[in-house]
Amino acid sequence: MMNLELDHFLNEVPSGWHHLVKSAHNRILEVDPEYRIRQIKEKFGTLRYYYEPSRSTATIEIDRIIKVAEIVSSVVCQDCGSLDGKMTKDNHLLG
């Protein structure tokens, strides 16, 4: 998968999650180098990562990688990427 395509999707998620998306993408490439990203976004305060595998045998492992990234996103600040506490855009602590 070309980095240009990943860069396009990075523009769709908060900058504090870019490291999560890049890490998930790189791990997925190890499992399925030909997978395609369909959509990456924030929904209800967590990361959503939609994809199309090039082979069905990769689905379970890719789903696991994405699930971990989605769970981690629930405790990572969307703006700065900090694990110290999730912040809103106006720097209020969510919890």
C-alpha atoms as a printed R data frame, in Angstrom:
   type eleno elety resid chain resno       x       y      z
1  ATOM     1    CA   MET     A     1   0.000   0.000  0.000
2  ATOM     2    CA   MET     A     2   1.381   3.352 -0.958
3  ATOM     3    CA   ASN     A     3   2.116   5.817  1.830
4  ATOM     4    CA   LEU     A     4   0.287   8.480 -0.190
5  ATOM     5    CA   GLU     A     5  -2.933   6.560  0.365
6  ATOM     6    CA   LEU     A     6  -2.250   6.267  4.092
7  ATOM     7    CA   ASP     A     7  -1.442   9.988  4.223
8  ATOM     8    CA   HIS     A     8  -4.850  10.724  2.716
9  ATOM     9    CA   PHE     A     9  -6.569   8.793  5.505
10 ATOM    10    CA   LEU     A    10  -4.404  10.384  8.201
11 ATOM    11    CA   ASN     A    11  -6.030  13.677  7.267
12 ATOM    12    CA   GLU     A    12  -9.356  12.166  8.350
13 ATOM    13    CA   VAL     A    13  -8.356  11.406 11.959
14 ATOM    14    CA   PRO     A    14  -7.179  13.608 14.843
15 ATOM    15    CA   SER     A    15  -3.417  14.194 14.828
16 ATOM    16    CA   GLY     A    16  -3.041  12.641 18.283
17 ATOM    17    CA   TRP     A    17  -3.993   9.282 16.790
18 ATOM    18    CA   HIS     A    18  -1.653   9.356 13.802
19 ATOM    19    CA   HIS     A    19   0.883   7.150 15.586
20 ATOM    20    CA   LEU     A    20  -1.869   4.577 16.309
21 ATOM    21    CA   VAL     A    21  -2.969   4.511 12.672
22 ATOM    22    CA   LYS     A    22   0.592   4.239 11.356
23 ATOM    23    CA   SER     A    23   1.406   1.447 13.786
24 ATOM    24    CA   ALA     A    24  -1.750  -0.501 12.924
25 ATOM    25    CA   HIS     A    25  -1.127   0.008  9.206
26 ATOM    26    CA   ASN     A    26   2.456  -1.268  9.437
27 ATOM    27    CA   ARG     A    27   1.374  -4.324 11.429
28 ATOM    28    CA   ILE     A    28  -1.418  -5.053  8.955
29 ATOM    29    CA   LEU     A    29   1.047  -4.825  6.059
30 ATOM    30    CA   GLU     A    30   3.049  -7.623  7.687
31 ATOM    31    CA   VAL     A    31  -0.070  -9.820  7.614
32 ATOM    32    CA   ASP     A    32  -1.514  -8.697  4.272
33 ATOM    33    CA   PRO     A    33   0.701  -6.449  2.129
34 ATOM    34    CA   GLU     A    34  -2.081  -6.038 -0.438
35 ATOM    35    CA   TYR     A    35  -4.933  -4.976  1.864
36 ATOM    36    CA   ARG     A    36  -6.854  -1.791  1.080
37 ATOM    37    CA   ILE     A    37  -7.979   0.901  3.473
38 ATOM    38    CA   ARG     A    38 -11.629   1.834  2.953
39 ATOM    39    CA   GLN     A    39 -12.056   4.433  5.687
40 ATOM    40    CA   ILE     A    40 -10.367   5.598  8.875
41 ATOM    41    CA   LYS     A    41 -12.188   8.011 11.162
42 ATOM    42    CA   GLU     A    42 -13.155   9.015 14.677
43 ATOM    43    CA   LYS     A    43 -16.570   7.841 15.822
44 ATOM    44    CA   PHE     A    44 -17.973   8.214 19.344
45 ATOM    45    CA   GLY     A    45 -14.535   9.203 20.645
46 ATOM    46    CA   THR     A    46 -12.650   6.178 19.327
47 ATOM    47    CA   LEU     A    47 -10.827   5.198 16.169
48 ATOM    48    CA   ARG     A    48 -12.644   3.320 13.417
49 ATOM    49    CA   TYR     A    49 -10.586   1.537 10.754
50 ATOM    50    CA   TYR     A    50 -12.372  -0.086  7.815
51 ATOM    51    CA   TYR     A    51 -10.486  -2.193  5.303
52 ATOM    52    CA   GLU     A    52 -10.690  -4.821  2.587
53 ATOM    53    CA   PRO     A    53  -8.299  -7.781  2.871
54 ATOM    54    CA   SER     A    54  -6.654  -9.198 -0.233
55 ATOM    55    CA   ARG     A    55  -7.222 -12.693  1.162
56 ATOM    56    CA   SER     A    56  -9.817 -13.936  3.618
57 ATOM    57    CA   THR     A    57  -7.251 -15.821  5.707
58 ATOM    58    CA   ALA     A    58  -5.853 -12.482  6.925
59 ATOM    59    CA   THR     A    59  -9.146 -11.171  8.317
60 ATOM    60    CA   ILE     A    60  -8.914 -12.555 11.858
61 ATOM    61    CA   GLU     A    61  -5.407 -11.214 12.452
62 ATOM    62    CA   ILE     A    62  -6.196  -7.822 10.881
63 ATOM    63    CA   ASP     A    63  -9.359  -7.523 12.979
64 ATOM    64    CA   ARG     A    64  -7.275  -8.186 16.100
65 ATOM    65    CA   ILE     A    65  -4.754  -5.478 15.176
66 ATOM    66    CA   ILE     A    66  -7.524  -2.979 14.504
67 ATOM    67    CA   LYS     A    67  -9.376  -3.839 17.712
68 ATOM    68    CA   VAL     A    68  -6.242  -3.113 19.751
69 ATOM    69    CA   ALA     A    69  -5.808   0.266 18.013
70 ATOM    70    CA   GLU     A    70  -9.474   1.114 18.604
71 ATOM    71    CA   ILE     A    71  -9.231   0.249 22.311
72 ATOM    72    CA   VAL     A    72  -6.016   2.224 22.757
73 ATOM    73    CA   SER     A    73  -7.595   5.228 21.011
74 ATOM    74    CA   SER     A    74 -10.187   5.396 23.790
75 ATOM    75    CA   VAL     A    75  -7.465   6.455 26.260
76 ATOM    76    CA   VAL     A    76  -5.202   8.507 23.979
77 ATOM    77    CA   CYS     A    77  -5.696  12.259 23.611
78 ATOM    78    CA   GLN     A    78  -6.941  13.045 20.114
79 ATOM    79    CA   ASP     A    79  -4.995  16.300 20.003
80 ATOM    80    CA   CYS     A    80  -1.580  15.473 21.459
81 ATOM    81    CA   GLY     A    81  -1.427  11.657 21.609
82 ATOM    82    CA   SER     A    82  -0.857  11.672 25.374
83 ATOM    83    CA   LEU     A    83  -1.799   8.716 27.542
84 ATOM    84    CA   ASP     A    84  -2.079  10.992 30.591
85 ATOM    85    CA   GLY     A    85  -5.760  11.592 30.032
86 ATOM    86    CA   LYS     A    86  -8.116  11.961 27.150
87 ATOM    87    CA   MET     A    87  -8.697  15.596 26.253
88 ATOM    88    CA   THR     A    88 -11.339  17.318 24.203
89 ATOM    89    CA   LYS     A    89 -10.471  19.896 21.555
90 ATOM    90    CA   ASP     A    90 -10.760  22.678 24.124
91 ATOM    91    CA   ASN     A    91  -8.397  20.841 26.514
92 ATOM    92    CA   HIS     A    92 -10.958  19.542 28.995
93 ATOM    93    CA   LEU     A    93 -10.155  16.187 30.577
94 ATOM    94    CA   LEU     A    94 -12.694  13.513 29.651
95 ATOM    95    CA   GLY     A    95 -11.574  10.916 32.130
